[in-house]
XYZ file of C-alpha atoms in Angstrom:
411
model
C -22.901 16.158 -0.508
C -20.197 15.168 -3.005
C -19.693 11.518 -3.903
C -16.245 10.561 -5.162
C -15.624 7.204 -6.857
C -12.220 5.970 -5.679
C -10.278 3.472 -7.823
C -9.691 -0.071 -6.616
C -7.297 -0.857 -3.789
C -3.695 -1.403 -4.805
C -3.159 -3.741 -1.869
C -6.182 -5.882 -2.676
C -5.427 -5.945 -6.409
C -1.854 -7.159 -5.874
C -2.935 -9.893 -3.482
C -5.791 -10.938 -5.746
C -3.439 -11.229 -8.722
C -1.127 -13.541 -6.759
C -4.042 -15.639 -5.484
C -5.608 -15.907 -8.932
C -2.303 -16.959 -10.467
C -1.884 -19.712 -7.861
C -5.494 -20.941 -7.930
C -7.059 -23.891 -9.690
C -9.385 -22.483 -12.381
C -10.155 -19.042 -13.788
C -10.621 -16.084 -11.440
C -12.561 -12.934 -12.311
C -11.418 -9.760 -10.563
C -14.082 -7.064 -10.445
C -12.939 -3.421 -10.654
C -9.213 -3.954 -9.980
C -6.878 -0.969 -9.924
C -5.361 -0.044 -13.310
C -2.198 1.827 -12.321
C 1.557 1.545 -12.658
C 2.098 -0.834 -9.730
C -0.653 -3.262 -10.700
C 0.311 -3.152 -14.370
C 3.857 -4.085 -13.331
C 2.426 -6.986 -11.328
C 0.326 -8.223 -14.264
C 3.270 -7.935 -16.664
C 5.462 -9.893 -14.247
C 2.876 -12.674 -14.129
C 2.836 -12.709 -17.922
C 6.629 -13.176 -17.969
C 6.267 -16.041 -15.510
C 3.914 -17.759 -17.946
C 0.507 -16.711 -16.608
C -2.037 -14.868 -18.723
C -3.937 -11.877 -17.377
C -6.744 -10.658 -19.635
C -7.376 -7.059 -18.643
C -10.681 -5.486 -19.606
C -11.980 -2.006 -18.767
C -13.906 -3.273 -15.696
C -12.846 -6.866 -15.011
C -9.648 -8.891 -15.273
C -9.552 -12.662 -15.880
C -6.679 -14.925 -14.887
C -6.378 -18.708 -15.268
C -4.206 -20.043 -12.495
C -1.428 -22.634 -12.388
C -1.318 -24.386 -8.976
C 1.976 -26.050 -9.910
C 3.863 -22.780 -10.304
C 4.964 -20.654 -13.250
C 4.883 -22.147 -16.747
C 8.136 -20.385 -17.612
C 11.454 -21.949 -16.663
C 13.262 -18.617 -16.816
C 12.222 -14.993 -16.715
C 13.704 -11.542 -16.257
C 11.159 -9.463 -14.339
C 11.253 -5.689 -14.015
C 9.200 -4.586 -10.995
C 9.237 -0.840 -11.840
C 8.530 0.920 -8.492
C 6.217 -1.846 -7.245
C 7.237 -3.194 -3.836
C 4.445 -5.769 -3.884
C 5.832 -7.148 -7.162
C 9.340 -7.459 -5.727
C 8.181 -8.916 -2.410
C 5.285 -11.200 -3.376
C 6.430 -12.777 -6.625
C 9.808 -14.324 -5.686
C 7.851 -16.739 -3.497
C 5.477 -17.603 -6.333
C 8.430 -18.087 -8.655
C 10.033 -20.446 -6.123
C 7.090 -22.855 -6.474
C 8.080 -23.520 -10.092
C 11.192 -24.922 -11.715
C 13.822 -22.632 -13.202
C 15.769 -19.408 -12.797
C 13.977 -16.124 -12.246
C 15.621 -12.707 -11.958
C 13.949 -9.669 -10.368
C 15.094 -6.066 -10.779
C 13.485 -2.650 -10.454
C 13.933 1.111 -10.463
C 16.703 2.745 -8.464
C 14.036 3.851 -5.986
C 12.900 0.282 -5.324
C 16.475 -1.034 -5.309
C 17.033 1.110 -2.204
C 14.170 -0.507 -0.300
C 15.060 -3.537 1.858
C 14.260 -7.168 1.084
C 16.620 -8.823 3.553
C 14.098 -10.265 6.054
C 12.116 -11.879 3.236
C 15.261 -13.227 1.574
C 16.418 -14.814 4.816
C 12.997 -16.386 5.383
C 12.991 -17.923 1.899
C 16.463 -19.300 2.552
C 15.196 -20.853 5.785
C 12.715 -22.717 3.565
C 15.500 -24.027 1.352
C 14.957 -21.622 -1.539
C 18.126 -20.545 -3.326
C 18.069 -16.742 -3.467
C 21.029 -14.685 -4.606
C 21.401 -10.890 -4.499
C 23.483 -9.632 -7.424
C 24.634 -6.391 -5.798
C 23.951 -5.252 -2.238
C 22.829 -8.049 0.082
C 19.159 -7.670 0.983
C 18.335 -5.517 -2.047
C 17.355 -5.927 -5.668
C 18.389 -7.258 -8.090
C 17.920 -10.839 -6.938
C 17.823 -14.268 -8.577
C 15.626 -17.172 -7.453
C 16.706 -20.694 -8.368
C 13.361 -22.458 -8.129
C 12.678 -26.121 -7.414
C 9.470 -26.061 -5.379
C 9.111 -25.228 -1.671
C 8.810 -27.914 0.999
C 7.589 -25.651 3.821
C 8.219 -25.905 7.540
C 8.877 -23.623 10.533
C 10.524 -20.227 10.121
C 11.122 -17.035 12.104
C 10.496 -13.672 10.422
C 11.340 -10.116 11.444
C 8.368 -8.102 10.149
C 9.278 -4.895 11.964
C 10.047 -2.971 8.778
C 7.199 -4.125 6.557
C 4.159 -6.364 6.854
C 4.643 -7.219 3.178
C 7.350 -9.743 4.124
C 4.802 -11.679 6.163
C 2.140 -11.340 3.492
C 4.531 -12.757 0.893
C 5.148 -15.838 3.040
C 1.500 -16.301 3.984
C 0.527 -16.213 0.306
C 3.212 -18.805 -0.411
C 2.110 -21.127 2.405
C -0.689 -23.116 0.694
C 1.622 -23.750 -2.281
C 4.241 -25.532 -0.168
C 4.298 -29.300 0.245
C 3.989 -29.265 4.040
C 2.552 -25.833 4.863
C 4.168 -23.085 6.947
C 4.435 -22.117 10.587
C 5.738 -18.544 10.850
C 6.826 -16.973 14.128
C 6.889 -13.196 13.735
C 8.778 -10.491 15.618
C 8.116 -6.746 15.446
C 5.026 -6.795 13.253
C 3.853 -3.451 11.782
C 0.727 -2.607 9.759
C -1.317 -5.470 11.229
C -4.491 -4.581 9.233
C -2.655 -5.398 5.998
C -1.888 -8.880 7.331
C -5.549 -9.294 8.237
C -6.422 -8.343 4.646
C -4.083 -11.042 3.402
C -5.568 -13.764 5.586
C -9.161 -12.786 4.725
C -8.405 -12.870 1.010
C -6.590 -16.200 1.284
C -9.691 -17.690 2.910
C -11.829 -16.279 0.078
C -9.669 -18.344 -2.283
C -10.081 -21.498 -0.181
C -6.931 -21.467 1.961
C -6.632 -22.505 5.615
C -4.679 -19.858 7.569
C -4.728 -19.077 11.285
C -3.055 -16.781 13.812
C -2.255 -17.461 17.458
C -0.456 -14.420 18.863
C 2.852 -14.104 17.022
C 2.511 -17.472 15.271
C 0.848 -17.848 11.873
C -0.005 -21.298 10.543
C -0.831 -22.016 6.908
C -1.979 -25.451 5.736
C -0.926 -26.875 2.351
C -3.603 -27.492 -0.247
C -3.489 -24.588 -2.683
C -6.197 -22.160 -3.729
C -9.505 -22.276 -5.635
C -10.454 -19.722 -8.280
C -13.305 -17.393 -7.476
C -14.978 -14.141 -8.484
C -13.557 -11.358 -6.346
C -14.648 -7.710 -6.092
C -11.897 -5.191 -5.276
C -12.791 -2.490 -2.740
C -11.991 1.177 -3.403
C -8.548 2.120 -2.080
C -8.865 3.404 1.497
C -5.430 5.068 1.436
C -6.460 7.031 -1.650
C -9.775 7.904 -0.021
C -7.825 9.575 2.820
C -6.963 12.564 0.595
C -10.631 13.246 -0.111
C -11.693 12.733 3.495
C -8.943 15.153 4.563
C -10.062 17.650 1.918
C -13.578 17.681 3.356
C -12.335 18.070 6.933
C -10.024 20.906 5.898
C -12.523 22.923 3.848
C -15.752 22.375 5.780
C -17.267 20.405 2.895
C -18.717 16.901 2.768
C -17.392 13.843 0.952
C -18.917 10.388 0.559
C -16.859 7.464 -0.739
C -19.144 4.649 -1.905
C -17.996 1.057 -1.528
C -16.032 1.664 1.682
C -18.190 0.875 4.695
C -18.197 -1.038 7.952
C -17.316 -4.335 6.299
C -14.256 -2.978 4.476
C -11.082 -5.039 4.769
C -8.693 -2.095 4.708
C -7.451 -0.710 8.002
C -6.654 2.666 6.447
C -10.347 3.479 6.641
C -9.574 4.265 10.290
C -8.090 7.532 9.033
C -11.670 8.827 8.852
C -12.015 8.121 12.569
C -8.821 10.107 13.236
C -10.445 13.046 11.461
C -13.467 12.509 13.693
C -11.251 12.831 16.771
C -10.005 16.126 15.357
C -13.507 17.545 14.984
C -14.943 16.348 11.677
C -18.264 14.504 11.561
C -17.856 10.925 10.339
C -20.611 8.524 9.306
C -19.736 4.945 8.343
C -22.558 2.747 7.046
C -22.552 -0.734 5.627
C -22.001 0.681 2.143
C -20.107 3.974 2.347
C -18.228 6.493 4.480
C -18.983 10.204 4.740
C -16.735 12.875 6.267
C -18.098 16.369 6.875
C -15.873 19.280 7.850
C -17.140 21.380 10.746
C -14.728 24.288 10.524
C -12.850 22.844 13.514
C -9.610 20.850 13.479
C -8.231 20.049 16.902
C -4.666 19.098 17.688
C -4.102 15.426 18.365
C -1.524 12.847 19.369
C -2.092 9.644 17.418
C -0.305 6.327 16.962
C -0.383 5.530 13.240
C 1.702 2.342 13.285
C -1.109 0.357 11.669
C -2.244 3.065 9.215
C 1.119 4.581 8.366
C 0.351 5.110 4.665
C -2.001 7.883 5.766
C 0.637 9.632 7.880
C 1.528 12.093 5.068
C -2.172 12.934 4.633
C -2.520 13.926 8.266
C 0.803 15.777 8.239
C -0.341 17.801 5.215
C -3.430 19.194 6.981
C -1.877 19.394 10.454
C -0.798 23.077 10.215
C -4.472 24.085 10.095
C -5.292 22.428 13.429
C -5.813 24.594 16.496
C -3.083 22.759 18.412
C -0.031 20.608 17.693
C -0.453 17.347 15.780
C 1.933 14.601 16.882
C 2.105 11.354 14.892
C 3.884 8.488 16.615
C 5.240 4.976 15.914
C 5.777 5.447 12.172
C 9.421 4.453 11.739
C 8.509 2.165 8.853
C 7.518 5.224 6.783
C 11.239 5.958 6.487
C 11.683 2.982 4.113
C 8.779 3.554 1.771
C 9.141 5.129 -1.691
C 11.146 7.763 0.146
C 11.810 8.616 3.779
C 8.257 9.868 4.163
C 8.743 11.162 7.664
C 11.579 13.485 6.659
C 10.000 14.272 3.277
C 6.797 15.418 4.974
C 8.780 17.466 7.490
C 10.930 19.021 4.779
C 7.948 20.043 2.698
C 6.142 21.534 5.680
C 9.240 23.591 6.460
C 9.263 24.801 2.839
C 5.748 26.045 3.523
C 6.974 27.914 6.606
C 5.523 25.481 9.153
C 7.343 24.592 12.378
C 8.048 20.852 12.550
C 10.033 18.526 14.810
C 10.915 14.897 14.102
C 12.428 11.928 15.889
C 13.258 8.366 14.934
C 9.607 7.345 14.648
C 7.550 10.497 15.177
C 6.713 13.885 13.721
C 5.117 16.871 15.447
C 3.607 19.757 13.488
C 2.804 23.106 15.071
C -0.142 25.240 13.968
C 0.791 27.752 11.306
C -0.222 29.580 8.161
C 1.441 27.769 5.230
C 2.779 29.848 2.358
C 3.093 28.848 -1.280
C 6.142 26.824 -2.332
C 7.191 23.966 -4.578
C 6.636 20.539 -3.000
C 9.445 17.993 -3.362
C 7.602 14.789 -4.265
C 10.648 12.487 -4.152
C 8.914 10.388 -6.839
C 6.411 9.415 -4.148
C 2.725 9.432 -5.057
C 1.700 9.989 -1.447
C 3.709 13.218 -1.163
C 2.061 14.575 -4.305
C -1.484 13.685 -3.287
C -1.141 14.715 0.366
C 0.158 18.212 -0.360
C -2.470 18.684 -3.048
C -4.863 18.741 -0.085
C -2.780 21.441 1.631
C -3.104 23.481 -1.562
C -6.869 23.737 -1.054
C -6.142 26.430 1.553
C -2.694 27.566 0.439
C -2.357 29.461 -2.853
C 0.915 29.039 -4.713
C 1.676 25.383 -3.961
C 3.138 23.474 -6.916
C 4.499 19.931 -7.278
C 7.906 19.168 -8.758
C 6.682 15.773 -10.046
C 2.898 15.701 -10.432
C 3.098 12.633 -12.678
C 4.260 10.352 -9.849
C 0.602 9.771 -8.927
C 0.454 7.239 -11.797
C 1.717 4.655 -9.299
C -1.742 4.260 -7.753
C -4.143 6.889 -9.183
C -3.269 8.183 -12.665
C -6.438 10.319 -12.787
C -5.899 11.923 -9.378
C -5.222 15.484 -10.575
C -8.219 15.459 -12.901
C -10.553 14.184 -10.171
C -9.136 16.684 -7.674
C -9.561 19.578 -10.137
C -13.188 18.594 -10.631
C -13.681 18.481 -6.871
C -12.149 21.940 -6.434
C -14.403 23.291 -9.154
C -17.495 21.766 -7.554
C -16.528 23.202 -4.175
C -15.277 26.491 -5.665
C -12.050 26.423 -3.666
């Protein structure tokens, strides 16, 4: 059995940084993720007037319940969608003018539903170029709160941003949601808010958040379940065994369900209170699976799908088209480069069994493309990546850890 330590969750680290910044007192974050996205988040908080003390294992942050200390800031989000989507709301709780911009890749990703929701709350938000996209300027003067309607059909991060803002408003929030995707990420948000002392509830499509702020705490960050998917897939593909400690039955992250998908395809899966183990059996069955709620793992499944005995059809993943790249078409394009037969529709991809051949993978500056097709390479000589460094977004040490795994398994 091979045990692989997975770095901290990007999703949990970003939320914890927001919550710590907004909380009364000093929060200690245990084992947060040190990667490009989370560093961008911490630097943005610093520009807003918060101080994040980053150590090798723990980060400390003293919160400001009244909003940012700065009265103006120019924030560069890099490629970090959580920075661009979570922090305008935090900035709005202060007093001043705050500008947000990012890479060309992130400028292409939509912000419109979140912008409109903030405007419903009376926040002055101005897009400098294309409406609904970065760069944007927030003219902050506190947030009263109230009732709003939000279209969360493209990203659950819009709802998370508003939920996180809720306790910082004067009157609280009542959010009616349409078209919600990636529900487990919203459940993560609400669970973490409660850990920091907030009162948040859901009744069907209506989310209610009471005013009252947050309390500082000590918070341990789980290993990243999306990152773990590459190692679980590697075990299923090669007939080896992988254990990821720290991800067990009580894990917050819905992407752990990817292990269960592998179980449906023929792998053996054991989930305990403390860890998850996937063991390859030499069998991968075809499958039709709805991945709406675990769509970040869609590229992982697509990358091993050619080795299944029957077709693999992944459905209800339209929102993957507006991630770092159009992941649905990027996955299909790379599989075709490998000589695999693929069909796609608006929100689905179907991969036929085949014998992939070596080729260069187009990463599209997307960490998930690079890591997913590194798994394919375990059984396909000659695969290279056109941008291996893009993994720095969430797992800078990925290639080193994967090389060590290959050496241990002799594949």
